[in-house]
Short mmCIF file of C-alpha atoms in Angstrom, two decimals:
data_model
loop_
_atom_site.label_atom_id
_atom_site.label_comp_id
_atom_site.label_asym_id
_atom_site.label_seq_id
_atom_site.Cartn_x
_atom_site.Cartn_y
_atom_site.Cartn_z
CA MET G 1 19.99 27.53 1.93
CA ASN G 2 22.99 25.09 2.17
CA ALA G 3 20.68 22.23 1.38
CA LEU G 4 19.48 23.95 -1.92
CA THR G 5 22.72 24.84 -3.03
CA SER G 6 23.87 21.28 -2.57
CA LEU G 7 20.99 20.09 -4.45
CA MET G 8 21.69 22.18 -7.24
CA ASP G 9 25.31 20.87 -7.24
CA GLY G 10 23.33 17.17 -7.37
CA PHE G 11 21.44 17.92 -10.44
CA GLY G 12 24.36 18.64 -12.04
CA THR G 13 25.58 15.54 -11.54
CA ALA G 14 22.35 13.68 -12.05
CA LEU G 15 21.84 15.59 -15.17
CA THR G 16 25.09 14.33 -16.95
CA PRO G 17 24.37 11.96 -20.10
CA VAL G 18 25.68 8.78 -18.50
CA ASN G 19 23.87 9.35 -14.99
CA LEU G 20 20.75 10.63 -17.04
CA MET G 21 20.85 7.12 -18.99
CA TRP G 22 21.19 5.11 -15.84
CA ALA G 23 18.26 6.67 -14.52
CA ALA G 24 16.05 5.87 -17.55
CA VAL G 25 17.22 2.21 -17.59
CA GLY G 26 16.31 1.90 -13.88
CA VAL G 27 13.00 3.46 -14.65
CA LEU G 28 12.47 0.99 -17.54
CA LEU G 29 13.90 -2.07 -15.88
CA GLY G 30 12.02 -1.41 -12.25
CA THR G 31 8.71 -1.04 -14.33
CA ALA G 32 9.20 -4.14 -16.22
CA ILE G 33 10.12 -6.08 -13.43
CA GLY G 34 7.34 -4.55 -10.99
CA VAL G 35 4.89 -5.98 -13.39
CA LEU G 36 5.73 -9.71 -12.85
CA PRO G 37 3.98 -10.87 -10.08
CA GLY G 38 6.36 -11.89 -6.96
CA ILE G 39 9.50 -10.19 -8.46
CA GLY G 40 9.69 -6.97 -6.70
CA PRO G 41 12.21 -3.91 -6.44
CA ALA G 42 14.21 -5.76 -3.63
CA MET G 43 14.89 -8.78 -5.50
CA ALA G 44 15.54 -6.58 -8.74
CA VAL G 45 18.31 -4.27 -6.78
CA ALA G 46 19.51 -7.88 -5.56
CA LEU G 47 19.91 -9.70 -8.51
CA LEU G 48 21.79 -6.69 -10.38
CA LEU G 49 24.20 -6.01 -7.50
CA PRO G 50 26.73 -8.17 -9.51
CA VAL G 51 26.16 -6.31 -12.66
CA THR G 52 27.14 -2.90 -11.28
CA TYR G 53 30.46 -4.00 -9.87
CA GLY G 54 32.34 -2.15 -12.81
CA LEU G 55 30.06 1.00 -12.52
CA ASP G 56 30.62 4.29 -10.84
CA PRO G 57 28.99 4.24 -7.57
CA THR G 58 26.62 7.32 -8.25
CA GLY G 59 25.41 6.04 -11.72
CA ALA G 60 24.97 2.60 -9.55
CA PHE G 61 22.71 3.96 -6.83
CA ILE G 62 20.93 6.42 -9.56
CA MET G 63 19.93 3.27 -11.51
CA PHE G 64 18.73 1.36 -7.96
CA ALA G 65 16.60 4.54 -7.29
CA GLY G 66 15.24 4.19 -10.77
CA ILE G 67 14.14 0.56 -10.40
CA TYR G 68 13.10 1.14 -6.65
CA TYR G 69 10.40 3.78 -7.90
CA GLY G 70 9.69 2.02 -11.23
CA ALA G 71 9.07 -1.22 -9.39
CA MET G 72 6.56 0.27 -7.34
CA PHE G 73 4.36 1.82 -10.39
CA GLY G 74 4.90 -1.60 -12.01
CA GLY G 75 3.50 -3.32 -9.35
CA SER G 76 0.34 -1.15 -9.27
CA THR G 77 -0.40 -1.65 -12.89
CA THR G 78 -0.81 -5.38 -12.67
CA SER G 79 -2.37 -4.97 -9.28
CA ILE G 80 -5.08 -2.59 -11.09
CA LEU G 81 -5.50 -4.55 -14.14
CA LEU G 82 -5.19 -8.10 -12.80
CA ASN G 83 -5.83 -7.96 -9.40
CA THR G 84 -2.36 -9.39 -8.97
CA PRO G 85 0.18 -6.90 -6.88
CA GLY G 86 3.62 -7.17 -8.34
CA GLU G 87 4.69 -6.23 -4.80
CA SER G 88 3.28 -5.74 -1.19
CA ALA G 89 3.21 -2.29 -1.63
CA ALA G 90 0.83 -2.34 -4.54
CA VAL G 91 -1.63 -4.63 -2.30
CA VAL G 92 -3.97 -1.62 -1.89
CA ALA G 93 -3.99 -0.41 -5.01
CA ALA G 94 -6.08 -3.49 -6.08
CA MET G 95 -8.62 -2.79 -3.74
CA GLU G 96 -10.57 0.05 -6.09
CA GLY G 97 -8.36 -0.13 -9.09
CA ASN G 98 -9.47 -3.62 -10.16
CA PRO G 99 -13.16 -2.53 -10.08
CA MET G 100 -12.33 0.29 -12.09
CA ALA G 101 -10.63 -1.72 -14.81
CA LYS G 102 -13.66 -4.42 -14.81
CA SER G 103 -16.05 -1.27 -15.34
CA GLY G 104 -14.12 -0.07 -18.28
CA ARG G 105 -11.92 2.56 -16.30
CA GLY G 106 -9.01 0.63 -16.07
CA ALA G 107 -6.73 3.56 -18.09
CA GLN G 108 -8.44 6.22 -15.44
CA ALA G 109 -7.26 4.02 -12.69
CA LEU G 110 -3.45 3.72 -14.32
CA ALA G 111 -3.49 7.45 -14.86
CA ALA G 112 -4.41 8.00 -11.08
CA ALA G 113 -1.58 5.95 -9.73
CA ALA G 114 0.99 7.47 -12.47
CA ILE G 115 0.08 11.04 -11.29
CA GLY G 116 -0.22 9.80 -7.59
CA HIS G 117 3.25 8.14 -7.83
CA PHE G 118 4.70 11.56 -9.40
CA THR G 119 3.04 13.65 -6.70
CA GLY G 120 4.19 11.61 -3.73
CA GLY G 121 7.76 11.09 -4.92
CA MET G 122 8.20 14.95 -5.77
CA VAL G 123 6.50 15.95 -2.40
CA GLY G 124 8.33 13.18 -0.79
CA THR G 125 11.52 13.89 -2.25
CA ILE G 126 11.10 17.86 -1.32
CA LEU G 127 10.58 16.60 2.57
CA LEU G 128 13.70 14.44 2.08
CA VAL G 129 15.69 17.42 1.21
CA ALA G 130 14.10 19.83 4.05
CA LEU G 131 13.41 17.63 6.82
CA ALA G 132 15.97 14.78 6.71
CA PRO G 133 17.35 15.64 9.84
CA THR G 134 14.62 16.11 11.89
CA VAL G 135 12.68 12.79 10.73
CA ALA G 136 16.05 10.96 11.78
CA ASP G 137 16.15 12.37 15.21
CA LEU G 138 12.26 11.25 15.74
CA ALA G 139 13.04 8.20 14.55
CA VAL G 140 15.87 7.54 16.84
CA ASP G 141 13.35 8.46 19.89
CA ILE G 142 10.79 5.75 18.80
CA GLY G 143 10.63 2.85 20.90
CA ALA G 144 9.25 -0.83 20.90
CA PRO G 145 5.66 0.28 22.64
CA ASP G 146 5.33 2.89 19.76
CA TYR G 147 6.25 0.46 16.98
CA PHE G 148 3.46 -1.98 18.76
CA ALA G 149 0.71 0.80 18.57
CA ILE G 150 1.24 1.91 15.13
CA MET G 151 0.86 -1.86 14.22
CA VAL G 152 -2.50 -2.39 16.44
CA LEU G 153 -3.80 0.71 14.61
CA ALA G 154 -3.01 -1.14 11.24
CA PHE G 155 -4.88 -4.05 12.22
CA ILE G 156 -7.64 -2.06 13.67
CA ALA G 157 -8.22 0.02 10.78
CA VAL G 158 -7.81 -2.70 7.92
CA THR G 159 -10.18 -4.80 9.67
CA SER G 160 -12.72 -2.06 10.34
CA VAL G 161 -13.02 -0.75 6.63
CA LEU G 162 -12.92 -3.83 4.58
CA GLY G 163 -15.14 -6.49 3.75
CA SER G 164 -19.07 -6.80 4.23
CA SER G 165 -18.53 -7.06 8.21
CA ARG G 166 -15.81 -6.54 10.75
CA VAL G 167 -16.28 -10.26 11.93
CA ARG G 168 -15.00 -11.45 8.33
CA GLY G 169 -12.22 -8.82 8.18
CA LEU G 170 -10.98 -10.21 11.78
CA ALA G 171 -11.05 -13.77 10.72
CA SER G 172 -9.01 -12.60 7.48
CA LEU G 173 -6.68 -11.02 9.67
CA LEU G 174 -6.27 -14.04 12.11
CA ILE G 175 -5.39 -16.16 8.64
CA GLY G 176 -2.58 -13.86 7.85
CA LEU G 177 -1.37 -13.68 11.74
CA THR G 178 -1.40 -17.46 11.47
CA ILE G 179 0.55 -18.06 8.49
CA GLY G 180 2.88 -15.60 9.80
CA LEU G 181 3.70 -17.65 12.90
CA VAL G 182 5.18 -20.58 10.52
CA GLY G 183 8.84 -20.85 11.08
CA LEU G 184 11.25 -20.36 13.71
CA ASP G 185 10.79 -18.47 16.66
CA ALA G 186 13.28 -15.45 16.51
CA MET G 187 13.85 -15.25 20.22
CA THR G 188 13.46 -18.64 21.53
CA GLY G 189 14.49 -20.79 18.30
CA GLN G 190 11.54 -23.23 18.71
CA GLN G 191 9.96 -24.37 15.69
CA ARG G 192 6.21 -23.05 15.21
CA LEU G 193 3.70 -24.86 12.84
CA THR G 194 6.54 -26.31 10.44
CA PHE G 195 5.06 -29.94 11.09
CA GLY G 196 8.67 -31.20 11.13
CA SER G 197 9.43 -29.65 7.66
CA LEU G 198 12.86 -27.80 7.24
CA GLN G 199 11.73 -25.87 4.43
CA LEU G 200 9.38 -24.03 6.33
CA ALA G 201 11.79 -23.29 9.18
CA ASP G 202 12.20 -20.24 7.60
CA GLY G 203 8.82 -19.27 7.35
CA ILE G 204 6.71 -18.50 4.22
CA ASP G 205 7.66 -15.37 2.60
CA VAL G 206 5.56 -12.48 1.91
CA VAL G 207 5.84 -12.41 -1.59
CA ILE G 208 4.61 -16.20 -2.12
CA VAL G 209 1.64 -15.35 0.20
CA ALA G 210 0.77 -12.37 -1.62
CA VAL G 211 1.02 -13.86 -5.09
CA GLY G 212 -1.12 -17.10 -4.01
CA LEU G 213 -3.85 -15.12 -2.35
CA PHE G 214 -4.37 -12.66 -5.04
CA ALA G 215 -3.10 -14.50 -8.34
CA ILE G 216 -3.69 -18.07 -7.72
CA GLY G 217 -6.88 -17.43 -5.78
CA GLU G 218 -8.24 -14.96 -8.01
CA ALA G 219 -7.50 -17.48 -11.24
CA LEU G 220 -8.98 -20.38 -9.61
CA TRP G 221 -12.36 -18.21 -8.70
CA VAL G 222 -12.59 -16.98 -12.45
CA ALA G 223 -11.97 -20.64 -13.88
CA ALA G 224 -14.91 -21.91 -11.31
CA HIS G 225 -17.24 -19.33 -12.66
CA LEU G 226 -16.17 -19.29 -16.52
CA ARG G 227 -18.36 -22.29 -17.50
CA ARG G 228 -21.50 -20.90 -15.19
CA ARG G 229 -21.31 -17.30 -16.58
CA PRO G 230 -19.65 -16.72 -20.27
CA PRO G 231 -16.99 -14.06 -20.24
CA GLU G 232 -17.80 -10.67 -21.26
CA PRO G 233 -15.12 -8.55 -23.00
CA ILE G 234 -14.06 -5.68 -20.78
CA PRO G 235 -13.83 -2.46 -22.25
CA VAL G 236 -10.92 -0.40 -22.41
CA GLY G 237 -12.82 3.06 -21.73
CA ARG G 238 -11.31 6.43 -22.57
CA PRO G 239 -7.49 7.39 -21.98
CA TRP G 240 -7.83 10.54 -19.84
CA LEU G 241 -8.84 11.99 -16.59
CA GLY G 242 -12.27 13.81 -16.66
CA ARG G 243 -12.98 17.13 -14.55
CA ALA G 244 -14.89 15.13 -12.27
CA ASP G 245 -12.05 12.46 -11.71
CA LEU G 246 -9.55 15.29 -10.94
CA ARG G 247 -11.87 17.11 -8.57
CA ARG G 248 -11.91 13.61 -6.72
CA THR G 249 -8.35 12.91 -6.86
CA TRP G 250 -6.28 16.09 -6.22
CA LYS G 251 -6.82 16.17 -2.74
CA ALA G 252 -6.16 12.48 -2.20
CA TRP G 253 -2.70 13.02 -4.12
CA ALA G 254 -1.96 15.92 -1.76
CA ARG G 255 -2.76 13.90 1.07
CA GLY G 256 -0.95 10.53 0.47
CA PRO G 257 2.42 12.02 0.76
CA PHE G 258 2.06 13.45 4.46
CA ILE G 259 1.12 10.00 5.48
CA GLY G 260 3.42 8.02 3.46
CA PHE G 261 6.82 9.84 4.01
CA PRO G 262 6.95 9.95 8.32
CA PHE G 263 6.07 5.88 7.85
CA GLY G 264 8.64 5.48 5.14
CA ALA G 265 11.24 6.89 7.61
CA ILE G 266 10.81 4.85 10.79
CA PRO G 267 11.08 1.09 10.72
CA ALA G 268 7.23 0.35 10.99
CA GLY G 269 6.50 -1.76 8.08
CA GLY G 270 7.84 0.05 4.72
CA ALA G 271 4.89 1.06 2.44
CA GLU G 272 1.87 -1.22 3.38
CA ILE G 273 1.08 0.53 6.64
CA PRO G 274 0.65 4.27 4.97
CA THR G 275 -1.12 2.84 1.93
CA PHE G 276 -3.93 1.17 3.64
CA LEU G 277 -3.86 4.19 6.23
CA SER G 278 -4.14 6.37 3.25
CA TYR G 279 -6.89 4.28 1.89
CA VAL G 280 -8.79 4.51 5.39
CA THR G 281 -8.64 8.12 5.15
CA GLU G 282 -9.76 8.58 1.80
CA GLU G 283 -12.73 6.22 2.51
CA ARG G 284 -13.66 8.26 5.54
CA LEU G 285 -13.47 11.84 4.02
CA SER G 286 -15.17 10.55 0.63
CA LYS G 287 -18.22 11.99 -0.58
CA HIS G 288 -18.97 9.05 -2.47
CA ARG G 289 -18.98 6.20 0.13
CA ASP G 290 -21.14 4.11 -1.95
CA GLU G 291 -18.79 3.74 -4.48
CA TRP G 292 -16.11 1.95 -2.36
CA GLY G 293 -15.40 -1.27 -2.95
CA LYS G 294 -16.73 -0.87 -6.33
CA GLY G 295 -13.88 1.50 -7.97
CA ALA G 296 -13.87 4.50 -6.03
CA ILE G 297 -10.97 6.41 -7.86
CA GLU G 298 -9.59 7.99 -4.69
CA GLY G 299 -8.94 4.81 -3.31
CA VAL G 300 -6.31 4.28 -5.94
CA ALA G 301 -5.03 8.19 -6.19
CA GLY G 302 -4.26 8.40 -2.43
CA PRO G 303 -2.29 5.14 -1.68
CA GLU G 304 -0.06 4.90 -4.58
CA SER G 305 0.78 9.14 -3.83
CA ALA G 306 1.47 7.83 -0.15
CA ALA G 307 3.78 4.71 -1.26
CA SER G 308 5.68 6.93 -3.74
CA ALA G 309 6.26 9.44 -0.75
CA SER G 310 7.28 6.51 1.45
CA ALA G 311 10.00 5.32 -0.85
CA ALA G 312 11.54 8.94 -0.36
CA GLY G 313 10.94 8.53 3.59
CA THR G 314 12.80 5.39 3.57
CA LEU G 315 16.15 7.13 2.17
CA VAL G 316 16.05 9.17 5.11
CA SER G 317 16.85 6.89 8.08
CA MET G 318 19.01 4.91 5.51
CA LEU G 319 21.33 7.79 4.29
CA THR G 320 21.15 9.86 7.63
CA LEU G 321 21.35 6.63 10.05
CA GLY G 322 22.41 3.98 8.16
CA LEU G 323 19.00 2.29 9.26
CA PRO G 324 17.19 0.30 6.53
CA THR G 325 13.51 0.31 7.06
CA THR G 326 12.36 -1.95 4.15
CA ALA G 327 13.86 -4.87 2.19
CA VAL G 328 15.14 -2.20 -0.80
CA ALA G 329 16.75 -0.36 2.00
CA ALA G 330 18.91 -3.11 3.18
CA VAL G 331 19.59 -4.42 -0.04
CA MET G 332 20.69 -0.92 -1.02
CA LEU G 333 22.84 -0.69 2.51
CA ALA G 334 24.90 -3.85 1.20
CA ALA G 335 25.38 -2.09 -2.12
CA PHE G 336 26.86 0.68 -0.25
CA GLN G 337 29.12 -1.52 1.89
CA GLN G 338 30.17 -3.28 -1.40
CA TYR G 339 31.60 0.18 -2.59
CA GLY G 340 33.40 0.81 0.94
CA ILE G 341 30.88 3.50 1.86
CA GLN G 342 29.26 3.81 5.31
CA PRO G 343 25.96 5.16 5.48
CA GLY G 344 25.60 7.53 8.73
CA PRO G 345 25.92 11.23 9.61
CA LEU G 346 29.04 11.82 8.22
CA LEU G 347 27.79 10.40 4.51
CA PHE G 348 26.70 13.87 3.67
CA GLU G 349 30.39 15.31 4.36
CA ARG G 350 32.35 12.49 2.92
CA GLU G 351 30.40 11.62 -0.06
CA PRO G 352 28.46 14.92 -0.98
CA ASP G 353 28.39 14.32 -4.85
CA LEU G 354 26.91 10.69 -4.05
CA VAL G 355 24.26 11.67 -1.85
CA TRP G 356 22.97 14.88 -3.49
CA GLY G 357 23.19 13.31 -7.19
CA LEU G 358 21.19 10.33 -5.52
CA ILE G 359 18.49 12.87 -4.26
CA ALA G 360 18.49 14.85 -7.54
CA SER G 361 18.03 12.16 -9.42
CA LEU G 362 14.91 11.13 -7.77
CA PHE G 363 13.37 14.05 -9.43
CA VAL G 364 14.69 13.25 -12.81
CA GLY G 365 13.41 9.56 -12.02
CA MET G 366 9.87 10.70 -11.38
CA VAL G 367 9.64 12.81 -14.67
CA LEU G 368 10.77 10.18 -16.52
CA LEU G 369 8.52 7.71 -14.59
CA LEU G 370 5.35 9.91 -15.58
CA ALA G 371 6.37 10.70 -19.15
CA LEU G 372 7.02 6.96 -19.83
CA ASN G 373 3.82 5.47 -18.18
CA LEU G 374 0.99 8.14 -18.41
CA PRO G 375 0.91 7.72 -22.17
CA LEU G 376 1.46 4.09 -21.99
CA ALA G 377 -1.77 3.93 -19.58
CA PRO G 378 -4.33 2.85 -22.51
CA VAL G 379 -2.17 0.19 -23.83
CA TRP G 380 -1.55 -1.53 -20.35
CA ALA G 381 -5.44 -1.33 -20.05
CA ARG G 382 -5.79 -3.04 -23.23
CA LEU G 383 -4.23 -6.38 -21.26
CA LEU G 384 -7.91 -6.76 -20.50
CA ARG G 385 -9.06 -7.45 -24.09
CA ILE G 386 -6.67 -10.69 -23.87
CA PRO G 387 -9.62 -13.90 -23.67
CA ARG G 388 -9.86 -14.89 -20.01
CA PRO G 389 -8.57 -18.15 -20.33
CA TYR G 390 -5.18 -17.14 -22.06
CA LEU G 391 -4.90 -14.12 -19.65
CA TYR G 392 -5.35 -16.19 -16.25
CA ALA G 393 -3.00 -18.77 -17.91
CA GLY G 394 -0.31 -16.27 -18.26
CA ILE G 395 -0.96 -15.10 -14.56
CA LEU G 396 -0.62 -18.58 -13.29
CA PHE G 397 2.69 -19.06 -15.27
CA PHE G 398 4.49 -15.61 -14.12
CA ALA G 399 2.85 -16.12 -10.40
CA ALA G 400 4.53 -19.63 -10.62
CA VAL G 401 7.98 -17.97 -11.87
CA GLY G 402 7.97 -15.17 -9.54
CA ALA G 403 7.21 -17.71 -6.32
CA TYR G 404 10.18 -20.14 -7.27
CA ALA G 405 12.30 -17.33 -7.97
CA VAL G 406 12.28 -16.32 -4.31
CA GLY G 407 14.02 -19.33 -3.04
CA GLY G 408 14.57 -21.52 -5.90
CA GLU G 409 12.72 -24.54 -3.96
CA VAL G 410 9.88 -26.78 -5.30
CA THR G 411 8.37 -26.67 -2.09
CA ASP G 412 7.48 -22.98 -2.71
CA LEU G 413 5.22 -24.11 -5.55
CA VAL G 414 3.12 -26.12 -3.36
CA ILE G 415 2.86 -23.69 -0.73
CA LEU G 416 1.85 -21.36 -3.55
CA LEU G 417 -1.04 -23.64 -4.28
CA VAL G 418 -2.05 -24.37 -0.94
CA ILE G 419 -2.61 -20.74 -0.38
CA GLY G 420 -3.95 -20.08 -3.42
CA LEU G 421 -6.67 -22.40 -2.46
CA ILE G 422 -6.99 -20.34 0.94
CA GLY G 423 -7.47 -17.58 -1.21
CA PHE G 424 -10.25 -19.23 -3.19
CA GLY G 425 -12.13 -20.53 -0.38
CA MET G 426 -11.76 -16.70 1.39
CA ARG G 427 -13.77 -15.17 -1.90
CA ARG G 428 -16.12 -18.02 -1.69
CA TYR G 429 -17.05 -17.06 1.83
CA GLY G 430 -16.50 -13.41 1.62
CA LEU G 431 -13.92 -12.67 3.30
CA PRO G 432 -11.52 -9.63 2.59
CA VAL G 433 -7.92 -10.66 1.46
CA LEU G 434 -5.85 -7.77 2.46
CA PRO G 435 -6.34 -8.29 6.16
CA ALA G 436 -4.58 -11.51 5.41
CA ILE G 437 -1.86 -9.89 3.78
CA ILE G 438 -1.29 -7.32 6.25
CA GLY G 439 -1.43 -10.01 8.87
CA VAL G 440 1.37 -11.91 7.32
CA ILE G 441 3.74 -8.77 6.70
CA LEU G 442 3.27 -7.07 10.20
CA GLY G 443 2.18 -9.98 12.61
CA PRO G 444 6.03 -11.24 12.99
CA ALA G 445 7.14 -7.60 13.54
CA ALA G 446 4.21 -6.80 15.86
CA GLU G 447 4.92 -10.25 17.87
CA GLN G 448 8.51 -9.15 18.14
CA GLN G 449 8.15 -5.53 19.40
CA LEU G 450 5.27 -6.64 21.89
CA ARG G 451 7.72 -9.10 23.53
CA ARG G 452 10.95 -6.41 23.45
CA ALA G 453 8.36 -4.09 25.13
CA LEU G 454 6.97 -6.57 27.87
CA GLN G 455 10.75 -7.60 28.28
CA ILE G 456 11.99 -3.78 28.90
CA SER G 457 8.97 -3.60 31.24
CA ASP G 458 9.65 -6.96 33.06
CA GLY G 459 6.25 -8.23 31.95
CA SER G 460 4.22 -5.27 33.04
CA ALA G 461 1.48 -4.26 30.61
CA THR G 462 1.94 -0.67 31.61
CA GLY G 463 5.15 -1.05 29.51
CA LEU G 464 3.11 -0.61 26.32
CA VAL G 465 1.38 2.74 27.32
CA ASN G 466 4.44 4.51 28.90
CA THR G 467 5.16 7.02 25.92
CA PRO G 468 2.98 9.88 24.81
CA PHE G 469 3.33 8.38 21.23
CA SER G 470 1.75 4.97 22.15
CA VAL G 471 -1.24 6.56 24.17
CA THR G 472 -2.13 8.77 21.42
CA VAL G 473 -2.17 6.01 19.14
CA TYR G 474 -4.28 3.92 21.20
CA ALA G 475 -6.75 6.90 21.75
CA VAL G 476 -6.92 6.49 17.76
CA VAL G 477 -7.45 2.87 18.03
CA THR G 478 -10.36 3.33 20.73
CA LEU G 479 -11.96 5.78 18.62
CA LEU G 480 -11.78 3.74 15.44
CA LEU G 481 -13.51 0.56 17.64
CA ALA G 482 -16.00 3.13 19.22
CA TRP G 483 -17.14 4.92 16.53
CA PRO G 484 -19.77 2.59 14.65
CA LEU G 485 -21.30 2.11 18.16
CA LEU G 486 -21.15 5.89 18.66
CA ARG G 487 -22.88 6.60 15.30
CA LYS G 488 -25.45 4.10 16.07
CA ALA G 489 -26.17 5.66 19.52
CA VAL G 490 -26.65 9.00 17.98
CA ARG G 491 -28.76 7.91 15.10
CA ARG G 492 -31.24 5.73 17.34
CA GLY G 493 -31.51 8.99 19.64
CA ALA G 494 -32.24 11.18 16.67
CA VAL G 495 -34.65 8.60 15.86
CA ARG G 496 -36.43 8.59 19.21
CA ARG G 497 -36.57 12.44 19.22
CA GLU G 498 -38.39 12.63 15.91
CA ALA G 499 -40.89 10.15 17.05
CA GLY G 500 -41.36 11.89 20.49
CA ARG G 501 -42.01 14.88 18.52
CA ARG G 502 -44.78 13.03 16.18
CA GLU G 503 -46.43 12.03 18.94
CA ALA G 504 -46.38 15.59 20.88
CA VAL G 505 -48.26 17.20 17.83
CA PRO G 506 -51.81 16.97 18.27
CA VAL G 507 -53.89 15.78 15.49
CA VAL G 508 -56.70 17.86 14.23
CA PRO G 509 -59.81 15.78 13.47
CA GLY G 510 -60.48 16.18 9.75
CA ALA G 511 -57.51 17.83 8.72
CA ALA G 512 -56.69 15.51 6.12
CA ASP G 513 -59.69 16.47 4.34
CA GLN G 514 -58.97 20.08 4.53
CA GLY G 515 -56.30 22.30 2.67
CA ALA G 516 -53.33 20.07 3.80
CA ALA G 517 -51.03 22.17 1.69
CA ASP G 518 -51.55 25.45 4.07
CA PRO G 519 -50.27 24.60 7.45
CA LEU G 520 -52.99 26.97 9.08
CA GLY G 521 -55.93 25.11 7.39
CA ARG G 522 -57.29 28.15 5.66
CA ASP G 523 -59.70 28.02 2.80
CA ASP G 524 -58.74 30.07 -0.19
CA SER G 525 -62.45 29.92 -1.33
#
C-alpha cells in the first residue's frame, strides 16, 4: 500500500504541465531518433546530457525515459518496414515484421508492435512498482556461471530456430563471435584480429555491425536483383488489426512482459536476449508454424512486448542498486551523478519525488507513445511506396551517417562497407543474420563470464555448473538440442508401429471387388 501511495504522489509530479511537456518531447525525440539506423536511445540520451544542465532533475529524467521508450519503438519501425533496425533491441522485429511489410501488412505489423510496446511497458512498470526489491535481491545472487549459462541458452536458442538448417545458424553465430573477438582482450590486454590497426583496438561497435549486416547487406542484395527482377509496388494494406490478428497476438502480448522484465533487471544482455527468447517461445507455441519466416504476426507482438518490459526491468537494478544493465542505464547513471544523486537502496528515501515521478512518467509516456504511433502506422507504412532505388539510397545515406556518428572516424565507414559485403554474402548462401548479431553482442560478455567462472573455480569445469540456476538453464539447453532428435525418433517409431499393424491385418482374396465401403463385407442386395 505504501508503494501505491507513493505512486499516486508520483502521478501528481508527472502530470504537472511542465513535466508532461518533457514527457511528450522525450517520446517525440525518441521515436524520431529511433527511426534513424545506428542512432539508438543510448546515444540520444548521451547527446542530450549537456542540454539538460539547466533543467530540473525530475524533468530531465522524465524526458530521458520518454526518449528510451520512444527510441525502442522507432527502431522497430525501420526494422519492420525497411529491414534496418534502428537499435539492437529491434533486431528480432525484422524477422517477421519485414516479410509482413513486403506482403502488404506493414500497417498491421506496426500496430502489433505499438500495442506490444504499450502492453509490455505497462505490465513492466507495474512489476517495477511491485517487485523492485525482490528482483534486486535475486540479481545480486546471480553469479558468473549463471550469466554464462543464460548466454549459452541464447546462442543455442537462436541457432535452433532460425535459418534453413542448424548448421547455417551455427555458421552465422561463429561469424558474429569472430567479429566480437576483434580488439583488445579485456583481461590480458592482448590485441586480437586487429591486424596492427589502432582503430580496431577498441573493437567493432555493435551498431556498425547491425547496420552493416542489415542495412548495407539488404541494400546490396536488393540492388543485385533489381535488374534481374523489376520491383513491384508493395501494397500498404488496411490500417487496422482484424479479429484473427487479435486472436493470434493477445497471448503473445501477455507473455512478453514476463520474459522481458526479469532479463531487463539482471546484467545479461539488455533487451536482446528476452526479445529472441520471446520469438523462440512464440514460434514453439504457434499453431501457424508454416507462416514463420514469411510474416507471422506473433513474431512481432511477443518480442516487442518483451523489449518494452525489459526497459522497465532495467530501471530496477539501476534505481535500487545503482547497477546499469544496459548502455542507456549507464548513460542515465552518469546523468544522476551529474546532478549529484547516487542511485542505490537509499534513493527511494532521499529523492522520493524524483523516483516516483520518474516511475509515474513511464505510464504517461506509454499512453503518449500509443496515441502518437498507432494512428501513424498507415502513414509510416507508406514509406514502402517510395521507389526502391530512392528508398535504398536513403537507407545507405542514413546508415552511413549513423555509423559515422558512433566514433567520428572514416575507418568506421570502411568497416561498415566490409561488414555490409559479409551481410550480402550471408544472404547469398542462405545464412540467417540474427545469430551473427547475437554473437557480436553477447560473445564478449559470454567470454568474460566464462573466464571469470573458471578463475573462481581454479580452472575446474565444474565451476560452470555449481549453482541450481545454471543447472536448470543447462537442462533447458539439453532439451533444446535433443528435442529434434527425440521428435524424429518418436515419428519413426510411430511409422514402424503403423507398418507393423498393416502387415498384421490378413488380406482377404477378392475383398477389393466386394463392398469395400462395408467393413463386414455385407451385400445389401
